[in-house]
Short mmCIF file of C-alpha atoms in Angstrom, two decimals:
data_model
loop_
_atom_site.label_atom_id
_atom_site.label_comp_id
_atom_site.label_asym_id
_atom_site.label_seq_id
_atom_site.Cartn_x
_atom_site.Cartn_y
_atom_site.Cartn_z
CA UNK A 24 18.49 24.20 26.17
CA UNK A 25 17.83 22.92 29.85
CA UNK A 26 14.30 23.31 29.07
CA UNK A 27 12.94 22.40 26.17
CA UNK A 28 10.98 25.05 23.75
CA UNK A 29 7.45 24.67 23.95
CA UNK A 30 6.81 25.76 20.56
CA UNK A 31 9.76 23.74 19.00
CA UNK A 32 7.78 20.68 21.70
CA UNK A 33 4.56 21.45 19.86
CA UNK A 34 5.80 21.44 16.32
CA UNK A 35 6.97 18.03 16.87
CA UNK A 36 3.93 16.63 18.17
CA UNK A 37 1.77 18.11 15.24
CA UNK A 38 4.33 15.85 12.96
CA UNK A 39 3.95 13.11 15.12
CA UNK A 40 -0.01 13.12 15.40
CA UNK A 41 -0.64 13.69 11.68
CA UNK A 42 2.15 11.28 10.40
CA UNK A 43 3.32 14.55 8.22
CA UNK A 44 6.81 14.63 6.86
CA UNK A 45 6.53 17.99 5.03
CA UNK A 46 7.83 20.44 8.05
CA UNK A 47 10.98 21.40 6.95
CA UNK A 48 13.38 22.83 10.04
CA UNK A 49 16.60 24.34 10.65
CA UNK A 50 18.36 23.95 14.12
CA UNK A 51 21.56 24.48 15.70
CA UNK A 52 22.91 21.76 18.09
CA UNK A 53 26.40 22.04 19.80
CA UNK A 54 27.39 24.39 17.04
CA UNK A 55 26.16 22.32 13.93
CA UNK A 56 23.65 23.57 11.91
CA UNK A 57 21.35 20.74 10.76
CA UNK A 58 18.48 21.69 8.18
CA UNK A 59 15.71 19.24 6.69
CA UNK A 60 12.46 17.78 6.72
CA UNK A 61 11.07 16.12 10.26
CA UNK A 62 8.83 12.86 10.26
CA UNK A 63 7.15 11.23 12.60
CA UNK A 64 9.48 8.99 14.41
CA UNK A 65 7.81 5.83 13.58
CA UNK A 66 8.08 6.81 9.94
CA UNK A 67 12.00 7.47 10.83
CA UNK A 68 12.68 4.30 12.40
CA UNK A 69 11.06 2.36 9.44
CA UNK A 70 13.20 4.21 6.96
CA UNK A 71 16.52 3.47 8.90
CA UNK A 72 15.60 0.01 9.66
CA UNK A 73 15.46 -0.65 5.70
CA UNK A 74 18.60 0.99 5.12
CA UNK A 75 20.20 -0.95 7.78
CA UNK A 76 18.17 -4.27 6.69
CA UNK A 77 19.94 -3.96 2.90
CA UNK A 78 23.58 -3.70 4.53
CA UNK A 79 26.14 -6.93 4.97
CA UNK A 80 27.52 -5.73 7.94
CA UNK A 81 24.94 -3.58 9.59
CA UNK A 82 21.37 -5.78 9.11
CA UNK A 83 21.07 -7.22 12.47
CA UNK A 84 20.79 -3.57 13.58
CA UNK A 85 17.61 -3.00 11.40
CA UNK A 86 15.57 -5.04 14.23
CA UNK A 87 16.43 -2.57 16.73
CA UNK A 88 14.71 0.03 14.57
CA UNK A 89 11.64 -2.21 13.49
CA UNK A 90 11.02 -3.58 16.81
CA UNK A 91 10.75 -1.00 18.79
CA UNK A 92 8.26 1.48 17.03
CA UNK A 93 7.11 4.36 19.44
CA UNK A 94 3.10 5.73 19.49
CA UNK A 95 2.01 8.80 18.87
CA UNK A 96 2.52 11.18 21.05
CA UNK A 97 0.91 14.26 22.05
CA UNK A 98 1.43 17.56 24.28
CA UNK A 99 -0.22 16.88 27.92
CA UNK A 100 -2.53 19.85 28.02
CA UNK A 101 -4.87 20.50 31.19
CA UNK A 102 -7.37 18.37 29.19
CA UNK A 103 -4.47 15.64 28.58
CA UNK A 104 -3.46 13.96 31.46
CA UNK A 105 -1.91 11.08 29.85
CA UNK A 106 -0.08 12.50 27.07
CA UNK A 107 3.69 12.92 26.50
CA UNK A 108 5.60 15.42 24.77
CA UNK A 109 8.23 14.38 22.27
CA UNK A 110 11.84 14.53 23.23
CA UNK A 111 13.26 14.10 20.18
CA UNK A 112 13.16 15.72 16.29
CA UNK A 113 13.58 13.17 13.65
CA UNK A 114 14.83 14.47 10.57
CA UNK A 115 15.03 12.92 6.95
CA UNK A 116 16.56 14.55 4.22
CA UNK A 117 18.70 16.22 6.29
CA UNK A 118 22.09 17.90 6.02
CA UNK A 119 24.81 19.10 7.98
CA UNK A 120 25.85 22.55 7.05
CA UNK A 121 29.53 23.12 6.73
CA UNK A 122 30.29 26.47 4.64
CA UNK A 123 29.01 26.31 1.53
CA UNK A 124 28.47 22.19 1.47
CA UNK A 125 25.74 20.02 2.98
CA UNK A 126 26.81 16.86 4.40
CA UNK A 127 25.59 14.31 3.05
CA UNK A 128 24.86 15.83 -0.13
CA UNK A 129 21.67 13.43 -0.48
CA UNK A 130 20.63 14.12 2.58
CA UNK A 131 20.93 11.93 5.85
CA UNK A 132 18.78 10.96 8.56
CA UNK A 133 19.13 12.59 12.17
CA UNK A 134 17.91 12.02 15.68
CA UNK A 135 17.97 15.29 17.55
CA UNK A 136 17.06 15.47 21.21
CA UNK A 137 15.06 18.72 21.71
CA UNK A 138 16.52 19.80 24.84
CA UNK A 139 19.89 19.86 22.84
CA UNK A 140 18.48 22.30 20.25
CA UNK A 141 19.86 26.24 21.22
CA UNK A 142 18.32 27.54 18.17
CA UNK A 143 16.16 26.82 15.40
CA UNK A 144 14.04 28.29 12.72
CA UNK A 145 11.53 27.13 10.14
CA UNK A 146 12.27 26.31 6.97
CA UNK A 147 15.32 24.12 4.97
CA UNK A 148 18.51 26.27 4.52
CA UNK A 149 19.60 26.32 1.17
CA UNK A 150 23.48 26.38 0.49
CA UNK A 151 25.30 26.96 -2.71
CA UNK A 152 28.62 26.50 -4.17
CA UNK A 153 28.82 30.43 -5.57
#
């Protein structure tokens, strides 16, 4: 979307402001279907940092995520000239749906630019081997 969907921006802002990770969402980005739960950016960064820290080869990248925690942001309205709308969705426990398979099977951490979302729905889509 060249202009980010205002409703999707508001959903992301609520996740950021309430520090909640319970909002399930499915989006289409560049033809790929991604489904999972949204997390506040700071929580997402912390989790990615923890995973990288445990890796022998990728450990040094841990600080990139841990050292640049983003502040909680809100969607600006007429009474809030200083607020900044979220620009990205931060998914955890997320899978890219490919046919009847979710990749990775256990869920992963994805960051998606809101402006790149072409379609979305509330909820985590299930998949089946049958």
